[in-house]
Amino acid sequence: MKIESIDFFYLSMPKVTQAADGSQDALLVRVSAGEHVGFGECEAAPLPSIAALVCPLSHGACQPVQDSVLGQELHGPEDISRIAASVAYHSMDLLQAAHTFSGIEMALWDLLGKARQEPVWKLLGYSRSFAKTPYFSVLFGADPEETQQRAKLARSSGFRAAKFGWGPIGRGSAAEDAEHFRAAREGLGPDGILLVDTGQIFGEDVARAVERLEAMEDCGVVWFEEPFHAHALQAYGALAKQTRTVRLAGGEGAHHPAMAQHLIDYGGVGFIQIDCGRIGGIGPAKQVADYAQNRGVTYVNHTFTSHLALSASLQPYAGLESHKICEYPGTPQALALAITRNHLDLDASGQVQAPEAPGLGMHVDLQALKPYLVEVSIEVSGKTLYTTPALET
Amino acid sequence: MKIESIDFFYLSMPKVTQAADGSQDALLVRVSAGEHVGFGECEAAPLPSIAALVCPLSHGACQPVQDSVLGQELHGPEDISRIAASVAYHSMDLLQAAHTFSGIEMALWDLLGKARQEPVWKLLGYSRSFAKTPYFSVLFGADPEETQQRAKLARSSGFRAAKFGWGPIGRGSAAEDAEHFRAAREGLGPDGILLVDTGQIFGEDVARAVERLEAMEDCGVVWFEEPFHAHALQAYGALAKQTRTVRLAGGEGAHHPAMAQHLIDYGGVGFIQIDCGRIGGIGPAKQVADYAQNRGVTYVNHTFTSHLALSASLQPYAGLESHKICEYPGTPQALALAITRNHLDLDASGQVQAPEAPGLGMHVDLQALKPYLVEVSIEVSGKTLYTTPALET
């Protein structure tokens, strides 16, 4: 079958704030080929990603993403790899291309799975999909008391694991941060899996990150996520050498599988966190999962948005039984939940699993998205290059 | 003074082809603060870069680039660093941000230099600007004969050095490629500095790159540029170990100074090539120049477009006397030459130098750009976020 159309839908909550909450908008992707339709989602700024899809040609190595996808034949996973390589080569100077293609790539897997009546994890070569232990992902509170309340909420919502992120951490003293770590541990109970995400706050300042290690280790923090910016391999490597029990986690900023591999090899992370909506899709994420598996590093998804993105993010490591932890959007905006009719709810034992249904196994509800649809129009030299497509199925 | 406006001008030749010629379009940036105006240029796909400047807020770590720049105070180089750090942090999830900010950052240096009546290289801490030996940058010919003719043209145009890129190299056999290397050497003469750029053609296939080494070394090739994709540090490192006389060159794809540092530390390049229009501007490029200098690696600019971009690209290493080679756009499109009224012509000894005049020392000729101006309009939710600004000075 031939890829006939790519539609990008920019969706947004009516009000978007500066909170570190990536579920306030979304870029949904629909691809059609033959009689089939697939859906995916870019974890990316919608407008620049739309522009990267449709922009005029700049030169041979700076082509719009759609030119490497539309009209291509799609019969098996090898076609998805071939198309991905074509995008990487022909859009090598278009920085936004990786984020833009990620949602398309997911949609190609979804479509192929539906055509073959197989779940994506089977197309990736796994014979079964293992249940994962989701963690509740929330922001640190404004003060330790609020952090403790959020930890209790995680526990009472049935989660064994919780990740606390951003907020005041790294903005005040190490002693103040330690109060938050202790509050999180108290709220979560002694047996909860406690994870900390500092959202690149230390830049590449290893010393400031080291100051937080002892309190984290005293509180039994399992991972210390994103101490530094996404490219700070040397800072990661230096910090990794000073840890005793906590392990570093990072990788969500990777927009190429090699970036994740370098965090493993040079940065010494113990957990590699991949967002399928940024790294180029499910295929590159699977490459990272294989690489991590071979090096004793644990693969984890990075997902902050819809259950469509969640299903996509589970596929690359669905068959890796010992890679158990899974990011699960704890308190997403209404928009993120509206994207799919079905949701990956926790089972009786509090676990979550990649669906057995064909493709990504999710039912995208275009009609429900009307209230969130953002009308966009891009004109270049008097020609309309993009206008928001209609939401009919 | 306060930064009052940022204007992006998308310029293009009437016809853009798939040739590997980045001078077919341009994204010119004008910034105003107080009574001063500065100009810069993004080496980037124009439409996605415009979108990244003006897009709606997605969340706290995915903000439009202009929000971190407009209204900021600009009094010295430290303000430019502060603004750059703010963009990096607040637009961390907006992949295109680095390319978008690069032209703005250049314009801030140009503006600051004009306000202080000093060239940018002085603001960077250099006490003088040294002449560089430009190389003539052309594509390999379709056959060895055409390659030889182009080498002769480089020589007769007064260049001692020439770089041959892309074309058929890596698409056929190693023996066919060797014919091109020999043709280039013959055309250039025995004392010419011969450089080869393979434009990422080998992906991360070290063996195929190694097959070309012997012929390159026999022909006295000084550098072997971009054998692999921009993130293939391990492939670079493996190839570097197998060279005898030729040294690897790369870095033009770096959109963060750490990426260039990793190519030095892990990739073993001997020449680090930085495009100020991609890496985030002149400040990050200067960081790389300092880093290279300390590690015995030679810094080289990457410039394929206008003389405004050329001046910007010379500033970060203007004061490094022993870093002599300079990329010089050999056969740019008319648009690239029209951007500035003055040009950095070769002196009597065939050398080129960063200007002594304030700022970047270039006179941007907005009126001359009328024939190339591309009209763009971006509407989101019924609001015009961007429309091409008028070209008045």
mmCIF file of C-alpha atoms in Angstrom, chain B residues 28-376:
data_model
loop_
_atom_site.group_PDB
_atom_site.id
_atom_site.type_symbol
_atom_site.label_atom_id
_atom_site.label_comp_id
_atom_site.label_asym_id
_atom_site.label_seq_id
_atom_site.Cartn_x
_atom_site.Cartn_y
_atom_site.Cartn_z
ATOM 1 C CA LEU B 28 17.798 37.259 7.903
ATOM 2 C CA VAL B 29 17.248 38.587 11.434
ATOM 3 C CA ARG B 30 16.997 42.230 12.522
ATOM 4 C CA VAL B 31 16.974 43.176 16.199
ATOM 5 C CA SER B 32 16.487 46.679 17.589
ATOM 6 C CA ALA B 33 17.328 48.051 21.025
ATOM 7 C CA GLY B 34 17.543 51.708 22.031
ATOM 8 C CA GLU B 35 18.734 53.558 18.954
ATOM 9 C CA HIS B 36 20.628 50.630 17.547
ATOM 10 C CA VAL B 37 19.934 47.869 15.061
ATOM 11 C CA GLY B 38 21.799 44.593 14.616
ATOM 12 C CA PHE B 39 21.625 41.903 11.935
ATOM 13 C CA GLY B 40 22.151 38.155 12.015
ATOM 14 C CA GLU B 41 21.291 35.086 9.983
ATOM 15 C CA CYS B 42 19.947 31.661 10.922
ATOM 16 C CA GLU B 43 21.439 28.798 8.905
ATOM 17 C CA ALA B 44 18.123 26.990 9.106
ATOM 18 C CA ALA B 45 14.868 26.128 7.399
ATOM 19 C CA PRO B 46 13.126 29.532 7.397
ATOM 20 C CA LEU B 47 9.482 28.575 7.975
ATOM 21 C CA PRO B 48 10.002 26.249 10.995
ATOM 22 C CA SER B 49 12.383 28.836 12.478
ATOM 23 C CA ILE B 50 9.796 31.600 12.121
ATOM 24 C CA ALA B 51 7.241 29.281 13.740
ATOM 25 C CA ALA B 52 9.616 28.635 16.665
ATOM 26 C CA LEU B 53 10.005 32.381 17.163
ATOM 27 C CA VAL B 54 6.291 33.134 17.423
ATOM 28 C CA CYS B 55 4.485 29.876 18.290
ATOM 29 C CA PRO B 56 1.969 29.745 21.143
ATOM 30 C CA LEU B 57 3.233 28.617 24.547
ATOM 31 C CA SER B 58 3.039 24.804 24.948
ATOM 32 C CA HIS B 59 4.169 24.626 28.601
ATOM 33 C CA GLY B 60 6.870 26.060 30.853
ATOM 34 C CA ALA B 61 9.747 24.271 29.068
ATOM 35 C CA CYS B 62 8.354 24.775 25.574
ATOM 36 C CA GLN B 63 8.007 28.527 25.136
ATOM 37 C CA PRO B 64 8.373 30.519 21.914
ATOM 38 C CA VAL B 65 11.904 31.881 21.471
ATOM 39 C CA GLN B 66 10.828 35.528 21.358
ATOM 40 C CA ASP B 67 9.414 35.343 24.894
ATOM 41 C CA SER B 68 12.927 34.964 26.329
ATOM 42 C CA VAL B 69 14.360 37.837 24.269
ATOM 43 C CA LEU B 70 11.882 40.697 23.820
ATOM 44 C CA GLY B 71 11.983 43.272 26.588
ATOM 45 C CA GLN B 72 15.329 42.014 27.955
ATOM 46 C CA GLU B 73 18.059 44.485 28.910
ATOM 47 C CA LEU B 74 21.208 44.484 26.753
ATOM 48 C CA HIS B 75 24.286 46.251 28.075
ATOM 49 C CA GLY B 76 27.168 43.812 27.669
ATOM 50 C CA PRO B 77 28.221 40.325 26.573
ATOM 51 C CA GLU B 78 26.982 38.899 29.890
ATOM 52 C CA ASP B 79 23.433 39.907 28.912
ATOM 53 C CA ILE B 80 23.733 37.896 25.709
ATOM 54 C CA SER B 81 24.811 34.836 27.750
ATOM 55 C CA ARG B 82 21.958 35.370 30.173
ATOM 56 C CA ILE B 83 19.398 35.600 27.368
ATOM 57 C CA ALA B 84 20.887 32.504 25.685
ATOM 58 C CA ALA B 85 20.578 30.535 28.940
ATOM 59 C CA SER B 86 16.982 31.659 29.296
ATOM 60 C CA VAL B 87 16.141 30.488 25.753
ATOM 61 C CA ALA B 88 17.862 27.138 26.360
ATOM 62 C CA TYR B 89 15.913 26.590 29.569
ATOM 63 C CA HIS B 90 12.491 27.903 28.589
ATOM 64 C CA SER B 91 12.560 26.367 25.104
ATOM 65 C CA MET B 92 14.264 23.098 26.088
ATOM 66 C CA ASP B 93 11.504 21.015 24.448
ATOM 67 C CA LEU B 94 11.350 23.149 21.304
ATOM 68 C CA LEU B 95 13.898 21.428 19.088
ATOM 69 C CA GLN B 96 14.084 24.188 16.462
ATOM 70 C CA ALA B 97 14.923 26.814 19.133
ATOM 71 C CA ALA B 98 18.719 26.588 18.751
ATOM 72 C CA HIS B 99 18.593 27.296 15.013
ATOM 73 C CA THR B 100 16.057 30.066 15.561
ATOM 74 C CA PHE B 101 18.030 31.777 18.313
ATOM 75 C CA SER B 102 21.365 31.571 16.446
ATOM 76 C CA GLY B 103 20.522 34.469 14.108
ATOM 77 C CA ILE B 104 19.123 36.523 16.970
ATOM 78 C CA GLU B 105 22.253 35.988 19.026
ATOM 79 C CA MET B 106 24.446 37.158 16.136
ATOM 80 C CA ALA B 107 22.267 40.254 15.778
ATOM 81 C CA LEU B 108 22.667 41.001 19.507
ATOM 82 C CA TRP B 109 26.476 40.952 19.136
ATOM 83 C CA ASP B 110 26.266 43.133 16.014
ATOM 84 C CA LEU B 111 24.042 45.593 17.850
ATOM 85 C CA LEU B 112 26.220 45.657 20.956
ATOM 86 C CA GLY B 113 29.347 46.199 18.842
ATOM 87 C CA LYS B 114 27.740 49.091 17.015
ATOM 88 C CA ALA B 115 26.609 50.635 20.298
ATOM 89 C CA ARG B 116 30.134 50.352 21.704
ATOM 90 C CA GLN B 117 31.865 51.119 18.391
ATOM 91 C CA GLU B 118 33.903 47.944 18.625
ATOM 92 C CA PRO B 119 34.166 44.871 16.426
ATOM 93 C CA VAL B 120 32.580 41.741 17.884
ATOM 94 C CA TRP B 121 35.933 39.928 18.127
ATOM 95 C CA LYS B 122 37.077 42.641 20.575
ATOM 96 C CA LEU B 123 33.943 42.152 22.674
ATOM 97 C CA LEU B 124 34.865 38.455 22.730
ATOM 98 C CA GLY B 125 38.186 39.331 24.333
ATOM 99 C CA TYR B 126 40.586 39.173 21.375
ATOM 100 C CA SER B 127 43.055 42.026 20.954
ATOM 101 C CA ARG B 128 43.462 41.519 17.218
ATOM 102 C CA SER B 129 41.992 39.698 14.259
ATOM 103 C CA PHE B 130 44.272 37.451 12.199
ATOM 104 C CA ALA B 131 43.974 36.798 8.473
ATOM 105 C CA LYS B 132 42.642 33.370 7.490
ATOM 106 C CA THR B 133 43.342 31.217 4.454
ATOM 107 C CA PRO B 134 40.002 30.692 2.751
ATOM 108 C CA TYR B 135 39.199 27.548 0.887
ATOM 109 C CA PHE B 136 37.063 27.408 -2.175
ATOM 110 C CA SER B 137 34.040 25.253 -1.427
ATOM 111 C CA VAL B 138 32.548 23.348 -4.346
ATOM 112 C CA LEU B 139 30.717 20.119 -5.022
ATOM 113 C CA PHE B 140 32.463 17.165 -6.621
ATOM 114 C CA GLY B 141 31.729 16.981 -10.340
ATOM 115 C CA ALA B 142 29.465 14.375 -11.896
ATOM 116 C CA ASP B 143 32.630 12.672 -13.202
ATOM 117 C CA PRO B 144 36.363 12.984 -12.389
ATOM 118 C CA GLU B 145 36.902 15.302 -15.364
ATOM 119 C CA GLU B 146 34.383 17.801 -14.011
ATOM 120 C CA THR B 147 35.976 17.516 -10.553
ATOM 121 C CA GLN B 148 39.357 18.336 -12.092
ATOM 122 C CA GLN B 149 37.915 21.369 -13.918
ATOM 123 C CA ARG B 150 36.478 22.684 -10.661
ATOM 124 C CA ALA B 151 39.827 22.228 -8.942
ATOM 125 C CA LYS B 152 41.474 24.252 -11.705
ATOM 126 C CA LEU B 153 38.805 26.942 -11.297
ATOM 127 C CA ALA B 154 39.573 27.133 -7.553
ATOM 128 C CA ARG B 155 43.251 27.579 -8.375
ATOM 129 C CA SER B 156 42.701 30.169 -11.103
ATOM 130 C CA SER B 157 40.351 32.081 -8.762
ATOM 131 C CA GLY B 158 43.284 32.652 -6.425
ATOM 132 C CA PHE B 159 42.590 30.004 -3.792
ATOM 133 C CA ARG B 160 45.370 27.902 -2.275
ATOM 134 C CA ALA B 161 42.847 25.559 -0.668
ATOM 135 C CA ALA B 162 39.732 23.849 -1.973
ATOM 136 C CA LYS B 163 37.087 21.632 -0.462
ATOM 137 C CA PHE B 164 35.172 19.159 -2.583
ATOM 138 C CA GLY B 165 31.908 17.852 -1.250
ATOM 139 C CA TRP B 166 28.983 15.514 -1.739
ATOM 140 C CA GLY B 167 28.175 14.647 -5.366
ATOM 141 C CA PRO B 168 28.837 11.018 -6.329
ATOM 142 C CA ILE B 169 31.169 10.201 -3.390
ATOM 143 C CA GLY B 170 30.009 7.188 -1.361
ATOM 144 C CA ARG B 171 27.324 6.336 -3.884
ATOM 145 C CA GLY B 172 29.544 4.104 -6.017
ATOM 146 C CA SER B 173 32.687 2.085 -5.295
ATOM 147 C CA ALA B 174 35.749 3.195 -3.357
ATOM 148 C CA ALA B 175 37.725 2.919 -6.612
ATOM 149 C CA GLU B 176 35.409 5.374 -8.361
ATOM 150 C CA ASP B 177 35.734 7.788 -5.444
ATOM 151 C CA ALA B 178 39.520 7.494 -5.615
ATOM 152 C CA GLU B 179 39.380 8.739 -9.215
ATOM 153 C CA HIS B 180 37.675 11.907 -7.969
ATOM 154 C CA PHE B 181 40.270 12.447 -5.219
ATOM 155 C CA ARG B 182 43.080 12.096 -7.785
ATOM 156 C CA ALA B 183 41.322 14.444 -10.220
ATOM 157 C CA ALA B 184 40.942 17.052 -7.489
ATOM 158 C CA ARG B 185 44.631 16.788 -6.582
ATOM 159 C CA GLU B 186 45.698 17.073 -10.214
ATOM 160 C CA GLY B 187 43.523 20.133 -10.818
ATOM 161 C CA LEU B 188 44.642 21.820 -7.612
ATOM 162 C CA GLY B 189 48.360 21.172 -8.107
ATOM 163 C CA PRO B 190 50.779 19.462 -5.711
ATOM 164 C CA ASP B 191 50.946 22.310 -3.173
ATOM 165 C CA GLY B 192 47.199 23.046 -2.883
ATOM 166 C CA ILE B 193 45.391 22.271 0.366
ATOM 167 C CA LEU B 194 42.876 19.562 -0.545
ATOM 168 C CA LEU B 195 39.851 18.944 1.691
ATOM 169 C CA VAL B 196 37.064 16.357 1.244
ATOM 170 C CA ASP B 197 33.491 16.484 2.565
ATOM 171 C CA THR B 198 31.324 13.375 2.218
ATOM 172 C CA GLY B 199 28.149 14.854 3.709
ATOM 173 C CA GLN B 200 27.235 12.033 6.158
ATOM 174 C CA ILE B 201 26.957 9.566 3.281
ATOM 175 C CA PHE B 202 28.315 6.601 5.293
ATOM 176 C CA GLY B 203 25.690 6.903 8.056
ATOM 177 C CA GLU B 204 27.613 5.020 10.743
ATOM 178 C CA ASP B 205 29.232 2.431 8.474
ATOM 179 C CA VAL B 206 32.889 2.675 9.535
ATOM 180 C CA ALA B 207 34.084 -0.017 7.104
ATOM 181 C CA ARG B 208 32.849 1.864 4.026
ATOM 182 C CA ALA B 209 34.542 5.044 5.235
ATOM 183 C CA VAL B 210 37.801 3.173 5.931
ATOM 184 C CA GLU B 211 37.815 1.934 2.311
ATOM 185 C CA ARG B 212 38.302 5.547 1.181
ATOM 186 C CA LEU B 213 41.164 6.381 3.575
ATOM 187 C CA GLU B 214 44.111 5.064 1.577
ATOM 188 C CA ALA B 215 43.234 6.971 -1.593
ATOM 189 C CA MET B 216 42.657 10.126 0.416
ATOM 190 C CA GLU B 217 46.008 9.805 2.145
ATOM 191 C CA ASP B 218 47.769 9.063 -1.148
ATOM 192 C CA CYS B 219 46.292 12.281 -2.541
ATOM 193 C CA GLY B 220 47.358 14.310 0.493
ATOM 194 C CA VAL B 221 43.836 15.101 1.642
ATOM 195 C CA VAL B 222 44.126 17.241 4.807
ATOM 196 C CA TRP B 223 40.701 16.508 6.233
ATOM 197 C CA PHE B 224 37.914 13.981 5.766
ATOM 198 C CA GLU B 225 34.737 15.838 6.677
ATOM 199 C CA GLU B 226 31.410 14.408 7.896
ATOM 200 C CA PRO B 227 31.879 10.744 7.083
ATOM 201 C CA PHE B 228 28.935 9.988 9.409
ATOM 202 C CA HIS B 229 25.767 11.528 10.763
ATOM 203 C CA ALA B 230 26.126 14.301 13.314
ATOM 204 C CA HIS B 231 25.499 12.046 16.346
ATOM 205 C CA ALA B 232 27.714 9.099 15.345
ATOM 206 C CA LEU B 233 30.439 9.724 17.948
ATOM 207 C CA GLN B 234 31.432 6.079 18.148
ATOM 208 C CA ALA B 235 31.817 5.745 14.383
ATOM 209 C CA TYR B 236 33.923 8.919 14.301
ATOM 210 C CA GLY B 237 36.061 7.587 17.150
ATOM 211 C CA ALA B 238 36.587 4.245 15.417
ATOM 212 C CA LEU B 239 37.516 5.850 12.083
ATOM 213 C CA ALA B 240 39.875 8.353 13.751
ATOM 214 C CA LYS B 241 41.907 5.423 15.099
ATOM 215 C CA GLN B 242 42.512 4.116 11.570
ATOM 216 C CA THR B 243 43.821 7.300 9.963
ATOM 217 C CA ARG B 244 47.505 7.970 9.374
ATOM 218 C CA THR B 245 47.836 11.444 7.851
ATOM 219 C CA VAL B 246 44.299 12.617 7.130
ATOM 220 C CA ARG B 247 42.343 14.044 10.092
ATOM 221 C CA LEU B 248 38.599 13.893 10.597
ATOM 222 C CA ALA B 249 36.518 17.056 10.455
ATOM 223 C CA GLY B 250 32.956 17.595 11.598
ATOM 224 C CA GLY B 251 30.662 19.611 13.764
ATOM 225 C CA GLU B 252 28.524 21.663 11.395
ATOM 226 C CA GLY B 253 25.429 19.869 12.679
ATOM 227 C CA ALA B 254 26.149 20.888 16.294
ATOM 228 C CA HIS B 255 23.246 22.834 17.731
ATOM 229 C CA HIS B 256 24.787 22.982 21.211
ATOM 230 C CA PRO B 257 28.459 23.553 22.137
ATOM 231 C CA ALA B 258 28.511 20.233 24.039
ATOM 232 C CA MET B 259 27.858 18.378 20.766
ATOM 233 C CA ALA B 260 31.047 19.869 19.320
ATOM 234 C CA GLN B 261 32.996 19.097 22.499
ATOM 235 C CA HIS B 262 31.880 15.446 22.271
ATOM 236 C CA LEU B 263 33.084 15.228 18.661
ATOM 237 C CA ILE B 264 36.479 16.350 19.961
ATOM 238 C CA ASP B 265 36.590 14.145 23.069
ATOM 239 C CA TYR B 266 34.813 11.009 21.868
ATOM 240 C CA GLY B 267 34.914 11.403 18.072
ATOM 241 C CA GLY B 268 38.595 12.268 17.776
ATOM 242 C CA VAL B 269 38.197 14.960 15.118
ATOM 243 C CA GLY B 270 41.222 17.106 14.283
ATOM 244 C CA PHE B 271 39.138 19.950 12.890
ATOM 245 C CA ILE B 272 35.957 21.178 14.524
ATOM 246 C CA GLN B 273 33.668 23.024 12.126
ATOM 247 C CA ILE B 274 31.088 25.314 13.637
ATOM 248 C CA ASP B 275 28.185 27.074 12.000
ATOM 249 C CA CYS B 276 27.316 30.125 14.091
ATOM 250 C CA GLY B 277 23.894 30.088 12.481
ATOM 251 C CA ARG B 278 23.095 26.718 14.045
ATOM 252 C CA ILE B 279 25.039 26.286 17.296
ATOM 253 C CA GLY B 280 23.235 29.116 19.059
ATOM 254 C CA GLY B 281 25.310 31.998 17.713
ATOM 255 C CA ILE B 282 28.731 33.532 18.289
ATOM 256 C CA GLY B 283 28.984 32.978 22.082
ATOM 257 C CA PRO B 284 28.628 29.176 21.991
ATOM 258 C CA ALA B 285 30.960 29.080 18.963
ATOM 259 C CA LYS B 286 33.597 30.984 20.972
ATOM 260 C CA GLN B 287 33.211 28.403 23.765
ATOM 261 C CA VAL B 288 33.993 25.665 21.237
ATOM 262 C CA ALA B 289 36.979 27.626 19.874
ATOM 263 C CA ASP B 290 38.428 27.901 23.409
ATOM 264 C CA TYR B 291 37.791 24.215 24.036
ATOM 265 C CA ALA B 292 39.431 23.203 20.724
ATOM 266 C CA GLN B 293 42.424 25.464 21.350
ATOM 267 C CA ASN B 294 43.037 23.782 24.729
ATOM 268 C CA ARG B 295 42.949 20.327 23.164
ATOM 269 C CA GLY B 296 45.109 20.847 20.096
ATOM 270 C CA VAL B 297 42.154 20.715 17.727
ATOM 271 C CA THR B 298 41.802 23.275 14.943
ATOM 272 C CA TYR B 299 38.670 25.421 14.824
ATOM 273 C CA VAL B 300 37.136 26.149 11.411
ATOM 274 C CA ASN B 301 34.013 28.078 10.506
ATOM 275 C CA HIS B 302 31.204 26.474 8.524
ATOM 276 C CA THR B 303 29.658 29.027 6.177
ATOM 277 C CA PHE B 304 27.834 28.432 2.961
ATOM 278 C CA THR B 305 25.720 31.548 2.619
ATOM 279 C CA SER B 306 26.128 35.352 2.901
ATOM 280 C CA HIS B 307 29.035 37.587 3.912
ATOM 281 C CA LEU B 308 27.005 38.598 6.972
ATOM 282 C CA ALA B 309 27.110 34.949 8.071
ATOM 283 C CA LEU B 310 30.789 34.840 7.019
ATOM 284 C CA SER B 311 31.702 37.799 9.231
ATOM 285 C CA ALA B 312 29.791 36.283 12.157
ATOM 286 C CA SER B 313 31.530 32.950 11.623
ATOM 287 C CA LEU B 314 35.009 34.523 11.652
ATOM 288 C CA GLN B 315 34.541 36.326 14.990
ATOM 289 C CA PRO B 316 34.775 33.332 17.372
ATOM 290 C CA TYR B 317 38.299 32.425 16.213
ATOM 291 C CA ALA B 318 39.471 35.754 14.789
ATOM 292 C CA GLY B 319 42.172 36.017 17.467
ATOM 293 C CA LEU B 320 43.485 32.451 17.191
ATOM 294 C CA GLU B 321 46.510 32.931 14.939
ATOM 295 C CA SER B 322 47.310 29.276 14.369
ATOM 296 C CA HIS B 323 43.742 28.324 13.370
ATOM 297 C CA LYS B 324 44.209 29.440 9.789
ATOM 298 C CA ILE B 325 41.749 27.716 7.495
ATOM 299 C CA CYS B 326 38.431 29.366 6.745
ATOM 300 C CA GLU B 327 35.419 28.248 4.774
ATOM 301 C CA TYR B 328 34.568 30.825 2.135
ATOM 302 C CA PRO B 329 31.430 30.567 0.010
ATOM 303 C CA GLY B 330 32.943 30.018 -3.434
ATOM 304 C CA THR B 331 29.926 30.144 -5.700
ATOM 305 C CA PRO B 332 26.961 31.450 -3.699
ATOM 306 C CA GLN B 333 23.623 32.321 -5.270
ATOM 307 C CA ALA B 334 22.923 35.990 -6.100
ATOM 308 C CA LEU B 335 20.680 36.281 -3.016
ATOM 309 C CA ALA B 336 23.557 35.505 -0.651
ATOM 310 C CA LEU B 337 25.715 38.241 -2.178
ATOM 311 C CA ALA B 338 22.834 40.740 -2.168
ATOM 312 C CA ILE B 339 22.374 40.559 1.615
ATOM 313 C CA THR B 340 25.339 42.882 2.270
ATOM 314 C CA ARG B 341 26.575 45.905 0.322
ATOM 315 C CA ASN B 342 30.188 45.224 1.340
ATOM 316 C CA HIS B 343 31.909 41.849 1.039
ATOM 317 C CA LEU B 344 34.863 40.179 2.699
ATOM 318 C CA ASP B 345 37.017 40.022 -0.400
ATOM 319 C CA LEU B 346 40.340 38.240 -0.502
ATOM 320 C CA ASP B 347 43.371 40.485 0.010
ATOM 321 C CA ALA B 348 46.444 40.551 -2.245
ATOM 322 C CA SER B 349 47.841 37.430 -0.596
ATOM 323 C CA GLY B 350 44.534 35.583 -1.012
ATOM 324 C CA GLN B 351 43.512 35.896 2.628
ATOM 325 C CA VAL B 352 40.377 37.046 4.404
ATOM 326 C CA GLN B 353 39.877 38.710 7.775
ATOM 327 C CA ALA B 354 37.105 39.595 10.241
ATOM 328 C CA PRO B 355 36.375 43.316 9.759
ATOM 329 C CA GLU B 356 37.779 46.050 12.027
ATOM 330 C CA ALA B 357 34.484 47.966 11.766
ATOM 331 C CA PRO B 358 32.011 47.980 14.700
ATOM 332 C CA GLY B 359 29.754 44.983 15.257
ATOM 333 C CA LEU B 360 29.961 42.496 12.424
ATOM 334 C CA GLY B 361 31.120 45.304 10.128
ATOM 335 C CA MET B 362 28.646 44.503 7.369
ATOM 336 C CA HIS B 363 26.127 46.790 5.678
ATOM 337 C CA VAL B 364 22.887 44.939 5.181
ATOM 338 C CA ASP B 365 21.074 46.244 2.125
ATOM 339 C CA LEU B 366 17.390 45.699 2.816
ATOM 340 C CA GLN B 367 16.297 47.474 -0.368
ATOM 341 C CA ALA B 368 18.329 45.104 -2.524
ATOM 342 C CA LEU B 369 16.490 42.192 -0.970
ATOM 343 C CA LYS B 370 13.046 43.063 -2.311
ATOM 344 C CA PRO B 371 13.247 40.628 -5.231
ATOM 345 C CA TYR B 372 14.004 37.791 -2.819
ATOM 346 C CA LEU B 373 11.507 38.498 -0.032
ATOM 347 C CA VAL B 374 9.076 35.627 0.616
ATOM 348 C CA GLU B 375 5.678 36.704 1.940
ATOM 349 C CA VAL B 376 4.629 34.527 4.879
#
